Amino acid sequence: MKASSLFFPTLREVPAEAEIISHQLLLRAGFIRKTSAGVYSYLPLAVRVLQKIENIVREEMDRAGSQELLMPIIQPKELWEKSGRWSVYGDEMFRLTDRHNRGFSLGPTHEEIITTLVDAEVHSYRDLPLLLYQIQNKYRDEIRPRFGLMRGREFIMKDLYSFDQDYEGLDLSYQKMYAAYRAIYTRMKLNFRVVEADSGAIGGNESHEYMVLADSGECTILYCESCDYAANVEKAECLMPEESVAEEELKPVSKISTPGMHTIQDLVNGLGIPEHKQVKTLMYIADDNLLAVILRGDRELNEIKLKNYLNCNNLFMADEATVREICGAGFGSLGPRGLKIPIYVDLEVTRMRNFSCGANEDGYHYINVNLGRDFTAEAIIDLRNAVEGDACPVCSAPLHALRGIEVGHIFKLGTKYSDALNACYRTANGEERPMVMGCYGIGISRTMAAAVEQNNDNDGIIWPMPIAPYHVIVIPVNAKKEEQLRAAEDIYEKLKARDIEVILDDRDERAGVKFKDADLIGIPVKITVGPKSLQENQVEVKKRWSETTELVAIDSVVDTVYAIIRGEM
RNA sequence: CGGGGUGUAGCGCAGCUUGGUAGCGCGUCUGGUUUGGGACCAGAAAGUCGCAGGUUCGAAUCCUGUCACCCCGACCA
């Protein structure tokens, strides 16, 4: 491709709307343009990257024994009513109505369609396992789209669904996908980790997420260096801590005056009570039932753990009016002593002695409160977010924390959808049984953004070779100089003949402009054809990720580039 | 939806407090000089000041409403 006819409108300045680096660079380098919040056009360079990502995904999916198909984006309401999700999915689903007033959704996911399809066409154990996938746009009316492609309302996703005879079959399909996903991100040369995840609203009992590591990631992951444990913070288990070294004697409770002190920090500052000698009390409403949660003062509640334990549909923090009605004090003065609602206590609190808490009376706290003596727990369970330094639940070594971007997620679904949509098959002895399903997603467009997030410098993007829009850019320093342009064109043609994807920057621009653009759009290899080296029949070859430029004889430049692309140099 | 912020030329911004009919840098176009890391000179085009009402002799500026976008929180590939 010649740069003079390539559509890549680059920007010198950072658009004000972009906050994170991948969003800024994809805009500046002319890869994407916004149409509305969370909805983007992909320009030619982006399309090439997306196609490369898709092709790696396709190859690995096909290798794992699955087949590609394509399902409709517009999905009839009746299917969603059958699965029960028309009412459950909520505002995140785009809904529309046709001229006959029939309801449809823009597909946020495809369990309903594929299960219906497979139910209609697959009836025998002989046809299983069946793994089907597609790559297409998905629609989710996110509460808050953000960070460019990172959280869009329209995005490109690969979604695969597995159908097996039984749970052993599902385990096998799951393992295949687990391995295929590792292969995919490894081939893209992304720095990623696989973490245990909560399976959330989709249902099912086992789930892993594939996280590209980046400081801007929206997820916190905890991992162990002594063993291979890694989990999303939502999932990471906290062990019962060791008994404290010197066990304190229980002291009598006393009520102290704490006027104007509402936060844990107020008590630290005002009375010198350290955070780990305080508990915080949170009041929640779970499907209309009030409850309280007790955590050590410096910990955060993990709502997912609470929700999973309670097995409830809706969980909200109680509002201050409700809190006041129940215990006669505001948020800052809550405490477990004397509370008349079920109290769920985090494991760690069982190791605390003589702690302080709100007295359920504005302006007062208790000190020397103890679990068991002063209040009783409805349940003692793991409720807090794990943090860096916590013991690994597998080997007890201290955990480390990192930020990650979730680019893939695999789930075991079980029979949730095959039951709801009646997708059954006949076993060898004629029994009818529901198929056992799994689903497996990759955010294709998000992966592109994540790759940029992880591979950039002050000059722009540094595409990993396997997903770069072009491998090489050839720049004649001065395209008006006949011999430079001719030499550059010659190299360009020879590279193309070797199936190397190459841009010839034949634009009548100053060298600086062309260098800046080449760096910005992140082409991995740059060949500069300049007057000095040309006299020696040489050109300059520079890798985007390296500081050094090397002089290469024109005769061998194609071989050199070929070796760089194959990762041999 | 709650909290915060922003809408003025393709991009980045000033002007708004104190109303007087729109400006700067970059980009674009023309001509010339340049040509190894976002050149220089001269000239030019380009704006319903987000939209709708209102106040006023007069509104980018004041008031009301509304829309869009961005950031923080609850969601997820």
mmCIF file of C-alpha atoms in Angstrom, chain A residues 369-559:
data_model
loop_
_atom_site.group_PDB
_atom_site.id
_atom_site.type_symbol
_atom_site.label_atom_id
_atom_site.label_comp_id
_atom_site.label_asym_id
_atom_site.label_seq_id
_atom_site.Cartn_x
_atom_site.Cartn_y
_atom_site.Cartn_z
ATOM 1 C CA VAL A 369 -16.261 -5.188 71.892
ATOM 2 C CA ASN A 370 -15.863 -8.900 71.206
ATOM 3 C CA LEU A 371 -17.582 -11.317 68.878
ATOM 4 C CA GLY A 372 -19.566 -13.978 70.712
ATOM 5 C CA ARG A 373 -19.714 -12.136 73.985
ATOM 6 C CA ASP A 374 -21.232 -8.867 72.754
ATOM 7 C CA PHE A 375 -23.004 -9.970 69.611
ATOM 8 C CA THR A 376 -23.533 -13.122 67.644
ATOM 9 C CA ALA A 377 -23.060 -13.863 64.005
ATOM 10 C CA GLU A 378 -25.642 -15.253 61.640
ATOM 11 C CA ALA A 379 -22.681 -16.632 59.723
ATOM 12 C CA ILE A 380 -18.927 -16.272 59.734
ATOM 13 C CA ILE A 381 -17.714 -16.286 56.163
ATOM 14 C CA ASP A 382 -15.174 -14.841 53.757
ATOM 15 C CA LEU A 383 -16.599 -11.453 52.808
ATOM 16 C CA ARG A 384 -13.759 -9.086 52.139
ATOM 17 C CA ASN A 385 -11.752 -8.211 49.060
ATOM 18 C CA ALA A 386 -8.392 -9.855 49.037
ATOM 19 C CA VAL A 387 -5.452 -7.464 48.996
ATOM 20 C CA GLU A 388 -1.788 -7.617 48.137
ATOM 21 C CA GLY A 389 0.088 -9.511 50.839
ATOM 22 C CA ASP A 390 -2.786 -11.807 51.798
ATOM 23 C CA ALA A 391 -1.971 -15.490 52.040
ATOM 24 C CA CYS A 392 -2.376 -17.481 48.848
ATOM 25 C CA PRO A 393 -5.364 -19.795 49.353
ATOM 26 C CA VAL A 394 -3.395 -22.630 47.765
ATOM 27 C CA CYS A 395 0.096 -22.361 49.208
ATOM 28 C CA SER A 396 -0.130 -19.504 51.767
ATOM 29 C CA ALA A 397 2.681 -17.465 50.225
ATOM 30 C CA PRO A 398 1.916 -13.746 50.078
ATOM 31 C CA LEU A 399 -0.167 -12.699 47.068
ATOM 32 C CA HIS A 400 0.798 -9.960 44.634
ATOM 33 C CA ALA A 401 -1.608 -7.607 42.903
ATOM 34 C CA LEU A 402 -1.759 -6.334 39.319
ATOM 35 C CA ARG A 403 -4.226 -4.521 37.119
ATOM 36 C CA GLY A 404 -5.636 -6.277 34.110
ATOM 37 C CA ILE A 405 -7.894 -5.814 31.101
ATOM 38 C CA GLU A 406 -10.333 -8.662 30.664
ATOM 39 C CA VAL A 407 -10.017 -9.763 27.044
ATOM 40 C CA GLY A 408 -11.428 -13.266 27.341
ATOM 41 C CA HIS A 409 -13.777 -15.121 29.617
ATOM 42 C CA ILE A 410 -14.759 -18.764 29.624
ATOM 43 C CA PHE A 411 -17.688 -20.271 31.526
ATOM 44 C CA LYS A 412 -19.168 -23.644 32.257
ATOM 45 C CA LEU A 413 -22.884 -23.108 31.852
ATOM 46 C CA GLY A 414 -24.224 -26.560 32.603
ATOM 47 C CA THR A 415 -27.846 -27.043 31.614
ATOM 48 C CA LYS A 416 -29.221 -23.610 32.442
ATOM 49 C CA TYR A 417 -30.065 -22.780 28.835
ATOM 50 C CA SER A 418 -30.633 -26.283 27.539
ATOM 51 C CA ASP A 419 -33.225 -26.748 30.299
ATOM 52 C CA ALA A 420 -34.894 -23.411 29.631
ATOM 53 C CA LEU A 421 -34.954 -23.881 25.874
ATOM 54 C CA ASN A 422 -35.367 -27.640 26.001
ATOM 55 C CA ALA A 423 -32.206 -28.570 24.088
ATOM 56 C CA CYS A 424 -32.047 -32.324 24.530
ATOM 57 C CA TYR A 425 -30.494 -35.317 22.807
ATOM 58 C CA ARG A 426 -30.979 -39.089 22.876
ATOM 59 C CA THR A 427 -28.372 -41.222 24.556
ATOM 60 C CA ALA A 428 -27.246 -44.554 23.131
ATOM 61 C CA ASN A 429 -29.973 -46.310 25.078
ATOM 62 C CA GLY A 430 -32.690 -43.928 24.016
ATOM 63 C CA GLU A 431 -32.856 -41.718 27.075
ATOM 64 C CA GLU A 432 -33.582 -38.025 26.602
ATOM 65 C CA ARG A 433 -31.093 -35.727 28.305
ATOM 66 C CA PRO A 434 -30.325 -32.014 28.291
ATOM 67 C CA MET A 435 -27.117 -30.986 26.584
ATOM 68 C CA VAL A 436 -24.431 -29.626 28.873
ATOM 69 C CA MET A 437 -23.179 -26.258 27.698
ATOM 70 C CA GLY A 438 -20.245 -23.928 27.987
ATOM 71 C CA CYS A 439 -19.679 -20.470 26.561
ATOM 72 C CA TYR A 440 -16.446 -18.752 25.717
ATOM 73 C CA GLY A 441 -15.932 -15.115 24.717
ATOM 74 C CA ILE A 442 -13.129 -12.979 23.376
ATOM 75 C CA GLY A 443 -13.430 -9.229 23.016
ATOM 76 C CA ILE A 444 -11.796 -8.726 19.636
ATOM 77 C CA SER A 445 -11.975 -4.939 19.548
ATOM 78 C CA ARG A 446 -11.044 -4.731 23.198
ATOM 79 C CA THR A 447 -8.041 -6.939 22.534
ATOM 80 C CA MET A 448 -6.850 -4.413 19.963
ATOM 81 C CA ALA A 449 -7.103 -1.635 22.545
ATOM 82 C CA ALA A 450 -5.436 -3.800 25.188
ATOM 83 C CA ALA A 451 -2.547 -4.514 22.821
ATOM 84 C CA VAL A 452 -1.986 -0.769 22.408
ATOM 85 C CA GLU A 453 -2.327 -0.212 26.123
ATOM 86 C CA GLN A 454 0.510 -2.649 26.652
ATOM 87 C CA ASN A 455 2.687 -1.719 23.675
ATOM 88 C CA ASN A 456 3.421 1.974 23.245
ATOM 89 C CA ASP A 457 5.957 4.684 23.931
ATOM 90 C CA ASN A 458 6.078 8.473 23.691
ATOM 91 C CA ASP A 459 6.079 8.311 19.903
ATOM 92 C CA GLY A 460 3.053 6.079 19.508
ATOM 93 C CA ILE A 461 1.939 2.501 19.146
ATOM 94 C CA ILE A 462 4.344 -0.440 18.938
ATOM 95 C CA TRP A 463 2.306 -3.247 17.380
ATOM 96 C CA PRO A 464 3.335 -6.791 18.220
ATOM 97 C CA MET A 465 4.335 -8.324 14.902
ATOM 98 C CA PRO A 466 1.508 -10.899 14.704
ATOM 99 C CA ILE A 467 -1.210 -8.244 14.806
ATOM 100 C CA ALA A 468 0.526 -5.261 13.191
ATOM 101 C CA PRO A 469 -1.513 -3.694 10.382
ATOM 102 C CA TYR A 470 1.594 -3.820 8.163
ATOM 103 C CA HIS A 471 4.958 -5.366 8.890
ATOM 104 C CA VAL A 472 7.146 -2.764 7.260
ATOM 105 C CA ILE A 473 7.124 0.850 6.170
ATOM 106 C CA VAL A 474 9.609 2.028 3.542
ATOM 107 C CA ILE A 475 10.430 5.726 3.728
ATOM 108 C CA PRO A 476 12.376 7.539 1.061
ATOM 109 C CA VAL A 477 13.751 10.545 2.928
ATOM 110 C CA ASN A 478 12.910 12.750 -0.031
ATOM 111 C CA ALA A 479 10.347 11.297 -2.385
ATOM 112 C CA LYS A 480 11.168 13.951 -4.970
ATOM 113 C CA LYS A 481 14.667 12.606 -5.410
ATOM 114 C CA GLU A 482 14.374 10.161 -8.270
ATOM 115 C CA GLU A 483 17.005 7.666 -7.095
ATOM 116 C CA GLN A 484 15.622 7.508 -3.546
ATOM 117 C CA LEU A 485 12.083 6.937 -4.689
ATOM 118 C CA ARG A 486 13.189 4.346 -7.230
ATOM 119 C CA ALA A 487 15.250 2.439 -4.657
ATOM 120 C CA ALA A 488 12.375 2.586 -2.187
ATOM 121 C CA GLU A 489 9.880 1.366 -4.775
ATOM 122 C CA ASP A 490 12.191 -1.457 -5.691
ATOM 123 C CA ILE A 491 12.455 -2.634 -2.080
ATOM 124 C CA TYR A 492 8.700 -2.211 -1.690
ATOM 125 C CA GLU A 493 8.001 -4.448 -4.696
ATOM 126 C CA LYS A 494 10.474 -7.095 -3.559
ATOM 127 C CA LEU A 495 8.973 -7.204 -0.071
ATOM 128 C CA LYS A 496 5.492 -7.549 -1.513
ATOM 129 C CA ALA A 497 6.718 -10.400 -3.675
ATOM 130 C CA ARG A 498 7.722 -12.215 -0.468
ATOM 131 C CA ASP A 499 4.218 -11.675 0.982
ATOM 132 C CA ILE A 500 5.496 -9.122 3.422
ATOM 133 C CA GLU A 501 2.890 -6.483 4.206
ATOM 134 C CA VAL A 502 4.439 -3.151 3.457
ATOM 135 C CA ILE A 503 3.621 0.542 3.203
ATOM 136 C CA LEU A 504 5.623 2.761 0.867
ATOM 137 C CA ASP A 505 5.546 6.306 2.184
ATOM 138 C CA ASP A 506 5.668 8.041 -1.180
ATOM 139 C CA ARG A 507 4.091 11.223 0.121
ATOM 140 C CA ASP A 508 5.696 14.529 -0.698
ATOM 141 C CA GLU A 509 6.297 15.316 2.964
ATOM 142 C CA ARG A 510 9.389 16.207 4.871
ATOM 143 C CA ALA A 511 11.241 13.259 6.386
ATOM 144 C CA GLY A 512 10.262 14.272 9.916
ATOM 145 C CA VAL A 513 6.565 14.058 9.153
ATOM 146 C CA LYS A 514 6.938 10.603 7.680
ATOM 147 C CA PHE A 515 9.052 9.341 10.583
ATOM 148 C CA LYS A 516 6.559 10.702 13.096
ATOM 149 C CA ASP A 517 3.626 9.078 11.340
ATOM 150 C CA ALA A 518 5.437 5.755 11.003
ATOM 151 C CA ASP A 519 6.175 5.723 14.723
ATOM 152 C CA LEU A 520 2.674 6.857 15.639
ATOM 153 C CA ILE A 521 0.887 4.137 13.698
ATOM 154 C CA GLY A 522 3.330 1.630 15.126
ATOM 155 C CA ILE A 523 4.629 -0.264 12.106
ATOM 156 C CA PRO A 524 7.190 -2.735 13.529
ATOM 157 C CA VAL A 525 9.931 -2.307 10.925
ATOM 158 C CA LYS A 526 11.004 0.928 9.295
ATOM 159 C CA ILE A 527 13.283 1.058 6.264
ATOM 160 C CA THR A 528 14.725 4.480 5.553
ATOM 161 C CA VAL A 529 16.121 5.151 2.120
ATOM 162 C CA GLY A 530 18.393 8.164 2.427
ATOM 163 C CA PRO A 531 20.994 9.838 0.218
ATOM 164 C CA LYS A 532 24.069 8.978 2.318
ATOM 165 C CA SER A 533 23.573 5.260 2.725
ATOM 166 C CA LEU A 534 22.150 4.917 -0.774
ATOM 167 C CA GLN A 535 25.548 5.840 -2.195
ATOM 168 C CA GLU A 536 26.917 2.756 -0.446
ATOM 169 C CA ASN A 537 23.967 0.687 -1.712
ATOM 170 C CA GLN A 538 22.632 0.485 1.802
ATOM 171 C CA VAL A 539 19.432 1.378 3.631
ATOM 172 C CA GLU A 540 18.621 1.843 7.288
ATOM 173 C CA VAL A 541 16.531 -0.732 9.102
ATOM 174 C CA LYS A 542 15.024 0.083 12.471
ATOM 175 C CA LYS A 543 12.791 -1.974 14.687
ATOM 176 C CA ARG A 544 10.051 0.071 16.305
ATOM 177 C CA TRP A 545 10.840 -1.335 19.744
ATOM 178 C CA SER A 546 14.597 -0.851 19.495
ATOM 179 C CA GLU A 547 16.761 2.241 19.856
ATOM 180 C CA THR A 548 19.307 1.260 17.272
ATOM 181 C CA THR A 549 19.344 1.616 13.533
ATOM 182 C CA GLU A 550 21.333 -0.747 11.392
ATOM 183 C CA LEU A 551 22.694 -0.312 7.919
ATOM 184 C CA VAL A 552 21.815 -3.155 5.603
ATOM 185 C CA ALA A 553 22.915 -3.756 2.033
ATOM 186 C CA ILE A 554 20.024 -3.264 -0.364
ATOM 187 C CA ASP A 555 20.566 -6.739 -1.789
ATOM 188 C CA SER A 556 19.963 -8.397 1.577
ATOM 189 C CA VAL A 557 17.322 -6.101 3.034
ATOM 190 C CA VAL A 558 14.439 -8.373 2.085
ATOM 191 C CA ASP A 559 16.040 -11.326 3.870
#
